Amino acid sequence: MNSLLYALLAFFQKSMYVLGLETSCDETGVAIYHSEKGLINHLLYSQIDMHSEYGGVVPELASRDHIRKLVPLIKQCMNEAGLTSRDIGGIAYTAGPGLMGALLVGAATANSLAWAWRKPAIAVHHMEGHLLAPMLENNPPSFPFLALLISGGHTMLVEVKGIGRYHLLGESLDDAAGEAFDKTAKMLGLGYPGGPKLSELAKRGTPRFKFPRPMTDRPGLDFSFSGLKTYTMNALHDTAQSDQDKADIALAFQTAVAETLSIKCKRALQQTRLDKLVVAGGVSANSVIRQSLTEMADKEQALIYFPRPEFCTDNGAMIAYAGCQRLIADQHQGSVILARARWPIEELPPV
């Protein structure tokens, strides 16, 4: 009788709904993931319109907006899924890295719900969420694989042997790829967010300039985009700065970033002898970067995986998924409210 009871308890522990909350920067994401049924529902509210007036994210305004939007989004997400607090097995939240004030909104909300509903709270690493986002697709990658994580705040290459089994191979020594896109867009007089606007401008460009591919003429897997940003500024100053000049410069910059990422990923695939590449994070939605990496992977006879565009940006679905995997492994924080502006991904425990 006892063995049957334990088997039932183990089954119900692994069959659960997890509520995921994402508040690391300027998007409020809420999602519900089921360990067996997959993604049930997800909602996302973007603060782009609010921050565009200032040309970038204002941390205090971001935090206040998360406070206003998070609880209504939770209610809406659960109502649309037809679920109540009794159905939820745990609450996952982004604990870092990110803006401290914004992180604290999600952490405090998640832990308050966990206390009120008598459920566990699970602190999720933001970049682990991005890394696992392709697992939400119908054809997810299997371990081990190489991961390129490219976002506004991070550019890193990670060897992934399993959930929590991460080896950092290389990272940006200064500006991340997304940050370089935004700063270059600002030089070109484009609005916020700069990355998508620069990519749109580059479509009208002609291959008139060839910009350097930074740190590809030396061994290693680290990245540096600050020099490319300076090179772009100098090129802009040396032209008449007509609309066509700006489009040509945008194209040259985007091509340089895409080829730099491809060169580094090719080097990492050969070094690790892995045959699968996962590309995730906000910048992975860029079509030129996707095409460049896909062509490289094909030549290297490696499979490549991208999350769908809606899961490239910050979202609650990836947090719910990552939290669910850790909750199944009985990993949670108890009553500790965890928020870390900086958090090395290699510190995470294995599942």
Short mmCIF file of C-alpha atoms in Angstrom, two decimals:
data_model
loop_
_atom_site.label_atom_id
_atom_site.label_comp_id
_atom_site.label_asym_id
_atom_site.label_seq_id
_atom_site.Cartn_x
_atom_site.Cartn_y
_atom_site.Cartn_z
CA MET A 1 0.00 0.00 0.00
CA ASN A 2 2.81 2.41 0.91
CA SER A 3 4.62 1.76 -2.40
CA LEU A 4 1.41 2.59 -4.33
CA LEU A 5 0.98 5.81 -2.35
CA TYR A 6 4.56 6.89 -3.03
CA ALA A 7 4.12 6.12 -6.73
CA LEU A 8 0.98 8.27 -6.86
CA LEU A 9 2.71 11.12 -5.05
CA ALA A 10 5.65 10.96 -7.46
CA PHE A 11 3.26 11.01 -10.42
CA PHE A 12 1.36 14.07 -9.23
CA GLN A 13 4.59 15.87 -8.37
CA LYS A 14 5.72 15.45 -11.97
CA SER A 15 2.31 16.29 -13.46
CA MET A 16 1.66 19.93 -12.65
CA TYR A 17 0.90 23.42 -13.85
CA VAL A 18 3.61 26.03 -13.26
CA LEU A 19 2.96 29.76 -13.35
CA GLY A 20 5.89 31.71 -14.85
CA LEU A 21 6.60 35.42 -14.27
CA GLU A 22 9.12 37.50 -16.23
CA THR A 23 9.98 41.06 -15.09
CA SER A 24 13.71 41.40 -15.68
CA CYS A 25 13.62 44.53 -17.85
CA ASP A 26 10.95 46.22 -19.97
CA GLU A 27 8.51 43.39 -20.67
CA THR A 28 5.98 41.87 -18.29
CA GLY A 29 5.46 38.22 -19.15
CA VAL A 30 3.10 35.68 -17.60
CA ALA A 31 2.61 32.09 -18.71
CA ILE A 32 1.31 28.73 -17.56
CA TYR A 33 3.18 25.56 -18.49
CA HIS A 34 2.10 21.98 -17.78
CA SER A 35 4.76 19.34 -17.32
CA GLU A 36 2.98 16.93 -19.68
CA LYS A 37 0.60 19.05 -21.77
CA GLY A 38 3.16 21.75 -22.57
CA LEU A 39 2.46 25.47 -22.81
CA ILE A 40 -1.11 26.28 -21.80
CA ASN A 41 -1.24 30.07 -22.11
CA HIS A 42 1.09 33.05 -22.20
CA LEU A 43 0.66 36.84 -22.20
CA LEU A 44 3.17 39.61 -22.74
CA TYR A 45 2.99 43.34 -22.14
CA SER A 46 5.73 45.51 -23.64
CA GLN A 47 6.84 48.86 -22.23
CA ILE A 48 8.42 50.00 -25.53
CA ASP A 49 6.01 52.89 -26.07
CA MET A 50 6.73 54.27 -22.60
CA HIS A 51 10.53 54.06 -22.84
CA SER A 52 10.78 55.23 -26.46
CA GLU A 53 10.18 58.79 -25.28
CA TYR A 54 13.49 58.60 -23.37
CA GLY A 55 15.49 56.72 -25.99
CA GLY A 56 16.08 53.70 -23.72
CA VAL A 57 14.87 51.82 -20.67
CA VAL A 58 14.35 53.92 -17.53
CA PRO A 59 14.73 51.40 -14.65
CA GLU A 60 12.43 53.19 -12.17
CA LEU A 61 9.64 53.53 -14.73
CA ALA A 62 10.07 49.88 -15.70
CA SER A 63 9.66 48.75 -12.09
CA ARG A 64 6.54 50.87 -11.57
CA ASP A 65 4.95 49.55 -14.74
CA HIS A 66 5.61 45.94 -13.71
CA ILE A 67 3.78 46.68 -10.45
CA ARG A 68 0.77 47.97 -12.39
CA LYS A 69 0.63 45.21 -14.99
CA LEU A 70 1.80 41.99 -13.34
CA VAL A 71 -1.16 41.02 -11.15
CA PRO A 72 -3.82 41.85 -13.79
CA LEU A 73 -1.86 39.76 -16.32
CA ILE A 74 -1.70 36.84 -13.86
CA LYS A 75 -5.47 36.97 -13.37
CA GLN A 76 -6.09 37.20 -17.11
CA CYS A 77 -3.71 34.33 -17.90
CA MET A 78 -5.29 32.03 -15.35
CA ASN A 79 -8.86 32.96 -16.30
CA GLU A 80 -8.16 32.29 -19.98
CA ALA A 81 -6.66 28.92 -19.06
CA GLY A 82 -9.63 28.08 -16.83
CA LEU A 83 -7.39 27.49 -13.82
CA THR A 84 -7.45 28.53 -10.17
CA SER A 85 -4.74 28.73 -7.52
CA ARG A 86 -5.55 25.14 -6.51
CA ASP A 87 -4.42 23.90 -9.91
CA ILE A 88 -1.01 25.59 -9.78
CA GLY A 89 1.88 23.42 -8.60
CA GLY A 90 4.47 26.19 -8.28
CA ILE A 91 5.35 29.76 -9.23
CA ALA A 92 8.53 30.38 -11.25
CA TYR A 93 9.98 33.87 -11.53
CA THR A 94 13.00 35.53 -13.11
CA ALA A 95 15.46 36.14 -10.27
CA GLY A 96 18.27 37.55 -12.42
CA PRO A 97 20.24 38.83 -14.11
CA GLY A 98 18.39 42.05 -14.89
CA LEU A 99 17.33 45.39 -13.45
CA MET A 100 17.21 45.00 -9.68
CA GLY A 101 13.99 46.96 -9.15
CA ALA A 102 12.20 45.11 -11.92
CA LEU A 103 13.44 41.74 -10.63
CA LEU A 104 12.20 42.52 -7.13
CA VAL A 105 8.67 43.13 -8.41
CA GLY A 106 8.51 39.62 -9.88
CA ALA A 107 10.30 38.02 -6.95
CA ALA A 108 8.06 39.65 -4.33
CA THR A 109 4.89 38.85 -6.27
CA ALA A 110 5.88 35.22 -6.85
CA ASN A 111 6.83 34.65 -3.23
CA SER A 112 3.66 36.36 -1.97
CA LEU A 113 1.53 34.09 -4.15
CA ALA A 114 3.57 31.08 -3.05
CA TRP A 115 2.92 31.93 0.59
CA ALA A 116 -0.80 32.63 0.06
CA TRP A 117 -1.39 29.56 -2.11
CA ARG A 118 0.96 27.30 -0.12
CA LYS A 119 2.98 26.47 -3.21
CA PRO A 120 6.73 26.45 -3.83
CA ALA A 121 8.43 29.41 -5.54
CA ILE A 122 11.24 28.74 -8.03
CA ALA A 123 13.90 31.34 -8.83
CA VAL A 124 14.88 31.07 -12.52
CA HIS A 125 18.02 32.36 -14.19
CA HIS A 126 16.98 34.65 -17.05
CA MET A 127 19.58 33.31 -19.49
CA GLU A 128 18.71 29.71 -18.65
CA GLY A 129 15.16 30.62 -19.65
CA HIS A 130 16.40 31.87 -23.04
CA LEU A 131 18.68 28.86 -23.42
CA LEU A 132 15.74 26.47 -22.90
CA ALA A 133 13.21 28.45 -24.97
CA PRO A 134 13.63 26.14 -28.02
CA MET A 135 12.34 23.32 -25.80
CA LEU A 136 8.89 24.89 -26.20
CA GLU A 137 8.89 23.98 -29.91
CA ASN A 138 7.54 20.79 -31.47
CA ASN A 139 11.05 19.68 -32.46
CA PRO A 140 13.24 20.54 -29.46
CA PRO A 141 16.99 19.87 -29.39
CA SER A 142 18.42 17.03 -27.36
CA PHE A 143 21.41 17.37 -25.04
CA PRO A 144 24.28 18.03 -25.46
CA PHE A 145 24.39 21.13 -27.65
CA LEU A 146 26.14 24.45 -28.13
CA ALA A 147 24.13 27.56 -27.24
CA LEU A 148 24.62 31.10 -28.52
CA LEU A 149 22.73 33.52 -26.27
CA ILE A 150 22.42 36.99 -27.79
CA SER A 151 20.34 39.68 -26.13
CA GLY A 152 20.47 43.33 -25.16
CA GLY A 153 22.62 42.62 -22.12
CA HIS A 154 24.41 39.36 -22.94
CA THR A 155 26.36 37.65 -25.68
CA MET A 156 27.72 34.25 -24.68
CA LEU A 157 28.61 30.83 -26.01
CA VAL A 158 27.73 27.97 -23.68
CA GLU A 159 28.39 24.24 -23.89
CA VAL A 160 25.19 22.61 -22.60
CA LYS A 161 25.35 19.01 -21.39
CA GLY A 162 22.00 19.15 -19.59
CA ILE A 163 19.82 21.50 -17.57
CA GLY A 164 22.14 23.21 -15.11
CA ARG A 165 25.22 21.59 -16.65
CA TYR A 166 26.69 24.64 -18.37
CA HIS A 167 30.24 25.48 -19.37
CA LEU A 168 30.83 29.07 -20.46
CA LEU A 169 33.06 29.09 -23.55
CA GLY A 170 33.05 32.78 -24.37
CA GLU A 171 31.22 36.05 -23.66
CA SER A 172 31.23 39.71 -24.55
CA LEU A 173 34.07 41.67 -22.99
CA ASP A 174 32.19 44.98 -23.39
CA ASP A 175 28.94 45.74 -25.24
CA ALA A 176 26.60 42.83 -25.90
CA ALA A 177 25.38 42.39 -29.49
CA GLY A 178 21.94 43.80 -28.70
CA GLU A 179 23.44 46.76 -26.86
CA ALA A 180 25.71 47.48 -29.84
CA PHE A 181 22.69 47.40 -32.16
CA ASP A 182 20.81 49.89 -29.97
CA LYS A 183 23.76 52.27 -29.58
CA THR A 184 24.54 52.18 -33.29
CA ALA A 185 20.89 52.85 -34.11
CA LYS A 186 21.03 55.89 -31.84
CA MET A 187 24.05 57.19 -33.81
CA LEU A 188 22.01 56.82 -36.98
CA GLY A 189 19.19 58.86 -35.48
CA LEU A 190 16.80 55.93 -35.14
CA GLY A 191 14.32 55.53 -32.30
CA TYR A 192 14.02 52.98 -29.51
CA PRO A 193 14.24 50.02 -29.65
CA GLY A 194 17.12 50.50 -32.04
CA GLY A 195 17.86 46.93 -33.12
CA PRO A 196 14.71 46.29 -35.18
CA LYS A 197 14.83 49.82 -36.64
CA LEU A 198 18.46 49.39 -37.72
CA SER A 199 17.62 46.06 -39.35
CA GLU A 200 14.76 47.66 -41.25
CA LEU A 201 17.03 50.48 -42.44
CA ALA A 202 19.69 47.96 -43.54
CA LYS A 203 17.23 46.44 -46.03
CA ARG A 204 17.64 49.58 -48.15
CA GLY A 205 21.43 49.50 -47.93
CA THR A 206 23.97 48.63 -50.60
CA PRO A 207 27.20 46.66 -49.90
CA ARG A 208 29.35 49.75 -50.12
CA PHE A 209 31.27 49.39 -46.86
CA LYS A 210 33.05 46.45 -45.26
CA PHE A 211 33.41 46.75 -41.50
CA PRO A 212 35.83 44.66 -39.40
CA ARG A 213 34.79 41.36 -37.77
CA PRO A 214 36.07 42.03 -34.22
CA MET A 215 38.26 39.48 -32.43
CA THR A 216 38.03 36.92 -35.24
CA ASP A 217 41.71 37.27 -36.19
CA ARG A 218 42.84 35.74 -32.91
CA PRO A 219 42.07 32.49 -31.07
CA GLY A 220 39.33 32.31 -28.47
CA LEU A 221 35.55 32.55 -28.26
CA ASP A 222 35.04 35.90 -26.53
CA PHE A 223 33.25 38.81 -28.22
CA SER A 224 33.83 42.55 -28.38
CA PHE A 225 31.52 44.96 -30.18
CA SER A 226 32.60 48.34 -28.77
CA GLY A 227 35.32 48.73 -31.42
CA LEU A 228 32.84 47.96 -34.20
CA LYS A 229 30.55 50.60 -32.75
CA THR A 230 33.41 53.14 -32.86
CA TYR A 231 34.29 52.13 -36.44
CA THR A 232 30.65 52.71 -37.39
CA MET A 233 30.68 56.17 -35.80
CA ASN A 234 33.83 57.12 -37.74
CA ALA A 235 32.31 55.88 -41.01
CA LEU A 236 29.23 57.96 -40.32
CA HIS A 237 31.32 61.08 -39.69
CA ASP A 238 33.22 60.53 -42.96
CA THR A 239 30.09 60.52 -45.11
CA ALA A 240 27.52 63.13 -46.07
CA GLN A 241 25.06 61.32 -43.78
CA SER A 242 22.34 61.12 -46.40
CA ASP A 243 19.56 58.56 -45.96
CA GLN A 244 21.38 56.22 -48.34
CA ASP A 245 24.66 56.68 -46.45
CA LYS A 246 22.92 55.66 -43.24
CA ALA A 247 21.29 52.65 -44.87
CA ASP A 248 24.64 51.51 -46.28
CA ILE A 249 26.29 51.89 -42.88
CA ALA A 250 23.45 50.01 -41.18
CA LEU A 251 23.88 47.15 -43.63
CA ALA A 252 27.65 47.05 -43.10
CA PHE A 253 27.25 47.02 -39.32
CA GLN A 254 24.60 44.30 -39.30
CA THR A 255 26.60 42.13 -41.72
CA ALA A 256 29.71 42.48 -39.55
CA VAL A 257 27.83 41.39 -36.42
CA ALA A 258 26.18 38.46 -38.20
CA GLU A 259 29.46 37.20 -39.68
CA THR A 260 31.30 37.66 -36.37
CA LEU A 261 28.72 35.53 -34.58
CA SER A 262 28.92 32.89 -37.31
CA ILE A 263 32.72 32.74 -37.19
CA LYS A 264 32.72 32.31 -33.42
CA CYS A 265 29.97 29.66 -33.50
CA LYS A 266 31.81 27.72 -36.20
CA ARG A 267 34.93 27.82 -34.07
CA ALA A 268 32.98 26.65 -30.99
CA LEU A 269 31.31 23.78 -32.87
CA GLN A 270 34.68 22.56 -34.11
CA GLN A 271 36.27 22.97 -30.68
CA THR A 272 33.54 21.09 -28.78
CA ARG A 273 32.78 18.63 -31.61
CA LEU A 274 29.08 19.20 -31.02
CA ASP A 275 26.60 18.86 -33.89
CA LYS A 276 23.69 20.94 -32.54
CA LEU A 277 23.49 24.73 -32.14
CA VAL A 278 20.78 26.56 -30.20
CA VAL A 279 20.46 30.30 -30.84
CA ALA A 280 18.26 32.26 -28.44
CA GLY A 281 17.71 35.71 -26.95
CA GLY A 282 16.18 38.87 -28.38
CA VAL A 283 18.80 39.36 -31.11
CA SER A 284 18.16 35.83 -32.42
CA ALA A 285 14.98 37.19 -34.02
CA ASN A 286 17.14 39.14 -36.51
CA SER A 287 16.57 37.50 -39.91
CA VAL A 288 20.06 38.30 -41.27
CA ILE A 289 21.74 36.77 -38.22
CA ARG A 290 19.49 33.71 -38.50
CA GLN A 291 20.37 33.25 -42.16
CA SER A 292 24.11 33.66 -41.57
CA LEU A 293 24.13 31.16 -38.70
CA THR A 294 21.93 28.69 -40.60
CA GLU A 295 24.26 28.75 -43.61
CA MET A 296 27.26 28.21 -41.34
CA ALA A 297 25.57 25.31 -39.51
CA ASP A 298 24.66 23.65 -42.81
CA LYS A 299 28.30 23.79 -43.94
CA GLU A 300 29.38 22.31 -40.61
CA GLN A 301 26.70 19.60 -40.89
CA ALA A 302 25.19 20.77 -37.60
CA LEU A 303 21.52 21.07 -36.70
CA ILE A 304 20.40 24.55 -35.68
CA TYR A 305 17.47 25.48 -33.45
CA PHE A 306 15.75 28.83 -32.92
CA PRO A 307 12.77 29.65 -30.71
CA ARG A 308 9.83 31.19 -32.57
CA PRO A 309 10.12 35.01 -32.69
CA GLU A 310 7.64 35.58 -29.87
CA PHE A 311 9.88 33.52 -27.56
CA CYS A 312 13.11 35.24 -28.60
CA THR A 313 12.20 38.32 -26.59
CA ASP A 314 11.76 38.16 -22.81
CA ASN A 315 8.66 36.11 -22.00
CA GLY A 316 6.97 34.16 -19.24
CA ALA A 317 6.77 30.90 -21.20
CA MET A 318 10.49 30.22 -21.04
CA ILE A 319 10.50 31.00 -17.30
CA ALA A 320 7.56 28.67 -16.66
CA TYR A 321 9.28 25.88 -18.59
CA ALA A 322 12.64 26.29 -16.84
CA GLY A 323 10.92 26.55 -13.45
CA CYS A 324 8.89 23.42 -14.14
CA GLN A 325 12.02 21.37 -14.86
CA ARG A 326 13.63 22.48 -11.61
CA LEU A 327 10.46 21.94 -9.60
CA ILE A 328 10.20 18.39 -10.92
CA ALA A 329 13.75 17.93 -9.60
CA ASP A 330 12.53 19.30 -6.23
CA GLN A 331 14.64 22.47 -6.53
CA HIS A 332 13.05 25.59 -5.06
CA GLN A 333 13.96 28.44 -2.71
CA GLY A 334 11.57 27.97 0.19
CA SER A 335 10.59 31.39 1.56
CA VAL A 336 13.72 33.21 0.32
CA ILE A 337 13.12 36.14 -2.05
CA LEU A 338 15.97 35.91 -4.52
CA ALA A 339 16.94 38.73 -6.91
CA ARG A 340 20.40 39.12 -8.44
CA ALA A 341 21.32 41.85 -10.91
CA ARG A 342 24.39 39.77 -11.86
CA TRP A 343 24.33 35.98 -11.77
CA PRO A 344 26.89 33.75 -13.55
CA ILE A 345 25.06 30.93 -15.32
CA GLU A 346 27.70 28.40 -14.29
CA GLU A 347 26.61 28.77 -10.65
CA LEU A 348 23.32 26.97 -11.35
CA PRO A 349 22.94 23.46 -9.89
CA PRO A 350 22.35 20.55 -12.28
CA VAL A 351 18.96 18.90 -12.63
#
